[in-house]
Coordinates of N, CA, C and O in Angstrom, one line a residue:
M7 N 137.4 140.7 63.2 CA 136.0 141.1 63.5 C 135.9 142.6 63.5 O 136.7 143.3 64.2
E8 N 134.9 143.1 62.8 CA 134.7 144.6 62.8 C 133.9 145.0 64.0 O 132.8 144.5 64.3
T9 N 134.3 146.1 64.6 CA 133.5 146.7 65.7 C 132.6 147.7 65.1 O 133.0 148.7 64.4
R10 N 131.3 147.6 65.4 CA 130.3 148.5 64.8 C 129.8 149.5 65.9 O 129.2 150.5 65.5
A11 N 129.9 149.2 67.1 CA 129.4 150.1 68.2 C 130.2 149.9 69.4 O 130.7 148.9 69.7
I12 N 130.3 151.0 70.2 CA 130.9 151.0 71.5 C 129.9 151.6 72.4 O 129.3 152.7 72.2
L13 N 129.6 150.9 73.5 CA 128.6 151.4 74.5 C 129.3 151.9 75.7 O 130.3 151.3 76.2
F14 N 128.8 153.0 76.3 CA 129.4 153.5 77.6 C 128.3 153.5 78.6 O 127.2 154.0 78.3
D15 N 128.6 153.1 79.8 CA 127.8 153.3 81.0 C 128.1 154.6 81.6 O 129.1 154.7 82.3
L16 N 127.3 155.6 81.5 CA 127.6 156.9 82.0 C 127.0 157.3 83.3 O 127.2 158.4 83.8
D17 N 126.3 156.4 83.9 CA 125.7 156.6 85.3 C 126.6 156.4 86.4 O 126.5 155.4 87.2
G18 N 127.7 157.2 86.4 CA 128.6 157.0 87.5 C 129.9 156.3 87.2 O 130.9 156.3 87.9
T19 N 129.9 155.6 86.1 CA 131.1 154.9 85.7 C 132.2 155.8 85.1 O 133.3 155.8 85.5
L20 N 131.8 156.5 84.0 CA 132.8 157.4 83.4 C 132.5 158.9 83.7 O 133.4 159.7 83.7
T21 N 131.3 159.2 84.0 CA 130.9 160.6 84.4 C 129.9 160.5 85.5 O 129.3 159.4 85.7
D22 N 129.7 161.6 86.2 CA 128.7 161.6 87.2 C 127.5 162.4 86.7 O 127.5 163.6 86.7
S23 N 126.5 161.7 86.1 CA 125.3 162.3 85.5 C 124.2 162.6 86.6 O 123.2 163.1 86.2
G24 N 124.5 162.2 87.8 CA 123.5 162.3 88.9 C 122.9 163.7 89.0 O 121.7 163.8 89.2
E25 N 123.7 164.7 89.0 CA 123.2 166.1 89.2 C 122.2 166.5 88.2 O 121.1 167.0 88.5
G26 N 122.5 166.2 86.9 CA 121.5 166.5 85.8 C 120.3 165.7 85.9 O 119.1 166.2 85.7
I27 N 120.4 164.4 86.3 CA 119.2 163.5 86.4 C 118.3 164.1 87.6 O 117.1 164.2 87.4
I28 N 118.9 164.4 88.7 CA 118.2 164.9 89.9 C 117.5 166.2 89.6 O 116.4 166.4 89.9
N29 N 118.3 167.1 88.9 CA 117.7 168.4 88.6 C 116.4 168.3 87.7 O 115.4 169.0 87.9
C30 N 116.5 167.4 86.8 CA 115.4 167.2 85.9 C 114.2 166.5 86.6 O 113.0 166.8 86.3
A31 N 114.5 165.6 87.5 CA 113.5 165.0 88.3 C 112.8 165.9 89.2 O 111.5 165.9 89.3
V32 N 113.6 166.8 89.8 CA 113.0 167.9 90.7 C 112.1 168.8 89.9 O 110.9 169.0 90.3
M33 N 112.5 169.2 88.7 CA 111.7 170.1 87.9 C 110.4 169.4 87.5 O 109.3 170.0 87.6
T34 N 110.4 168.1 87.2 CA 109.2 167.3 86.9 C 108.3 167.2 88.0 O 107.1 167.5 87.9
L35 N 108.8 166.9 89.2 CA 107.9 166.8 90.4 C 107.3 168.1 90.7 O 106.1 168.2 91.0
E36 N 108.0 169.2 90.5 CA 107.5 170.5 90.8 C 106.3 170.8 89.8 O 105.3 171.4 90.2
R37 N 106.5 170.4 88.5 CA 105.5 170.7 87.5 C 104.2 170.0 87.9 O 103.1 170.4 87.5
F38 N 104.3 168.9 88.6 CA 103.1 168.1 89.0 C 102.6 168.6 90.4 O 101.6 168.1 90.9
G39 N 103.3 169.6 91.0 CA 102.9 170.1 92.3 C 103.1 169.1 93.4 O 102.5 169.2 94.5
L40 N 104.0 168.2 93.2 CA 104.4 167.2 94.2 C 105.5 167.6 95.1 O 106.3 168.4 94.7
P41 N 105.5 167.1 96.3 CA 106.7 167.5 97.2 C 108.0 167.0 96.7 O 108.0 165.9 96.1
V42 N 109.0 167.7 96.9 CA 110.3 167.4 96.4 C 111.2 166.9 97.6 O 111.4 167.7 98.5
P43 N 111.6 165.6 97.6 CA 112.4 165.1 98.7 C 113.8 165.8 98.7 O 114.2 166.5 97.7
S44 N 114.6 165.5 99.7 CA 116.0 166.0 99.7 C 116.8 165.5 98.5 O 116.4 164.5 97.9
R45 N 117.8 166.2 98.2 CA 118.7 165.7 97.1 C 119.2 164.3 97.4 O 119.3 163.5 96.4
E46 N 119.5 164.0 98.6 CA 120.0 162.7 98.9 C 119.0 161.6 98.6 O 119.3 160.6 98.0
E47 N 117.7 161.9 98.9 CA 116.6 160.9 98.6 C 116.4 160.8 97.1 O 116.0 159.8 96.6
M48 N 116.6 161.9 96.4 CA 116.4 161.9 95.0 C 117.4 161.1 94.2 O 117.3 160.8 93.0
R49 N 118.5 160.7 94.9 CA 119.5 159.8 94.2 C 118.9 158.5 93.7 O 119.5 157.9 92.8
V50 N 117.7 158.1 94.2 CA 117.1 156.9 93.7 C 116.7 157.1 92.2 O 116.4 156.1 91.5
F51 N 116.7 158.3 91.6 CA 116.4 158.5 90.2 C 117.5 158.1 89.3 O 117.3 157.9 88.1
V52 N 118.7 157.9 89.9 CA 119.9 157.6 89.1 C 119.9 156.0 89.0 O 120.2 155.4 90.0
G53 N 119.6 155.5 87.9 CA 119.7 154.1 87.6 C 118.4 153.4 87.2 O 118.3 153.0 86.1
P54 N 117.4 153.3 88.1 CA 116.2 152.6 87.8 C 115.4 153.3 86.7 O 115.6 154.5 86.4
P55 N 114.5 152.6 86.1 CA 113.6 153.2 85.1 C 112.9 154.4 85.7 O 112.4 154.4 86.8
L56 N 112.8 155.5 84.9 CA 112.1 156.7 85.3 C 110.6 156.4 85.7 O 110.1 157.0 86.7
T57 N 110.0 155.5 85.0 CA 108.6 155.2 85.3 C 108.4 154.7 86.7 O 107.5 155.2 87.4
Q58 N 109.3 153.9 87.2 CA 109.2 153.4 88.6 C 109.5 154.5 89.6 O 108.8 154.6 90.6
S59 N 110.5 155.3 89.3 CA 110.8 156.4 90.3 C 109.7 157.4 90.4 O 109.4 157.9 91.5
F60 N 109.2 157.8 89.2 CA 108.1 158.8 89.3 C 106.9 158.3 90.0 O 106.2 159.0 90.8
A61 N 106.5 157.0 89.8 CA 105.4 156.4 90.5 C 105.7 156.4 92.0 O 104.8 156.7 92.8
K62 N 106.9 156.1 92.4 CA 107.3 156.0 93.8 C 107.1 157.3 94.5 O 106.8 157.4 95.6
Y63 N 107.3 158.4 93.7 CA 107.3 159.8 94.3 C 105.9 160.5 94.1 O 105.9 161.7 94.2
G64 N 104.9 159.7 93.7 CA 103.6 160.3 93.7 C 102.9 160.7 92.4 O 101.8 161.2 92.4
V65 N 103.6 160.5 91.3 CA 103.0 160.8 90.0 C 102.0 159.7 89.8 O 102.3 158.5 89.8
P66 N 100.7 160.1 89.5 CA 99.6 159.1 89.3 C 100.0 158.2 88.1 O 100.6 158.7 87.1
E67 N 99.6 157.0 88.2 CA 99.9 156.0 87.1 C 99.6 156.5 85.7 O 100.4 156.3 84.8
E68 N 98.5 157.1 85.6 CA 98.0 157.6 84.2 C 98.8 158.8 83.8 O 98.7 159.2 82.6
K69 N 99.7 159.4 84.6 CA 100.5 160.6 84.3 C 102.0 160.3 84.2 O 102.8 161.2 83.9
V70 N 102.3 159.0 84.5 CA 103.8 158.7 84.5 C 104.4 158.9 83.1 O 105.5 159.5 83.1
D71 N 103.8 158.5 82.0 CA 104.4 158.8 80.7 C 104.5 160.3 80.4 O 105.5 160.7 79.8
E72 N 103.6 161.1 80.9 CA 103.7 162.5 80.8 C 104.9 163.0 81.6 O 105.7 163.9 81.1
A73 N 105.1 162.5 82.8 CA 106.2 162.9 83.6 C 107.5 162.6 82.9 O 108.5 163.4 82.9
V74 N 107.6 161.4 82.3 CA 108.9 161.0 81.6 C 109.1 162.0 80.5 O 110.2 162.4 80.2
A75 N 108.1 162.3 79.7 CA 108.2 163.2 78.6 C 108.7 164.6 79.1 O 109.5 165.2 78.4
I76 N 108.1 165.1 80.2 CA 108.6 166.4 80.8 C 110.0 166.3 81.1 O 110.8 167.2 80.8
Y77 N 110.4 165.2 81.8 CA 111.8 165.0 82.2 C 112.7 165.0 81.0 O 113.7 165.7 81.0
R78 N 112.4 164.3 80.0 CA 113.2 164.2 78.8 C 113.3 165.4 78.0 O 114.2 165.7 77.3
S79 N 112.2 166.3 78.1 CA 112.3 167.6 77.4 C 113.4 168.4 77.9 O 113.9 169.3 77.2
R80 N 113.8 168.2 79.2 CA 114.8 169.0 79.8 C 116.2 168.3 79.7 O 117.2 168.9 79.6
Y81 N 116.2 167.0 79.9 CA 117.4 166.2 79.9 C 117.7 165.6 78.5 O 117.3 164.5 78.2
V82 N 118.3 166.4 77.7 CA 118.6 166.0 76.4 C 120.0 165.8 76.2 O 120.9 166.4 76.7

């Protein structure tokens, strides 16, 4: 059997991407003028879908897609 793809889970399994994820989430919340919780509280951004996390931290529903785009413009 031929292997065509190998997938890696990089959210804490092989690398710790938390710092980059949190930094980008902080930048996004700041762009919306929203309060930025402590770094510890921001760990909830690691893992769940960004749409859920941004909505939880006050991004209006109609702006969640924009927030994800801002986040992804930095986290490439």
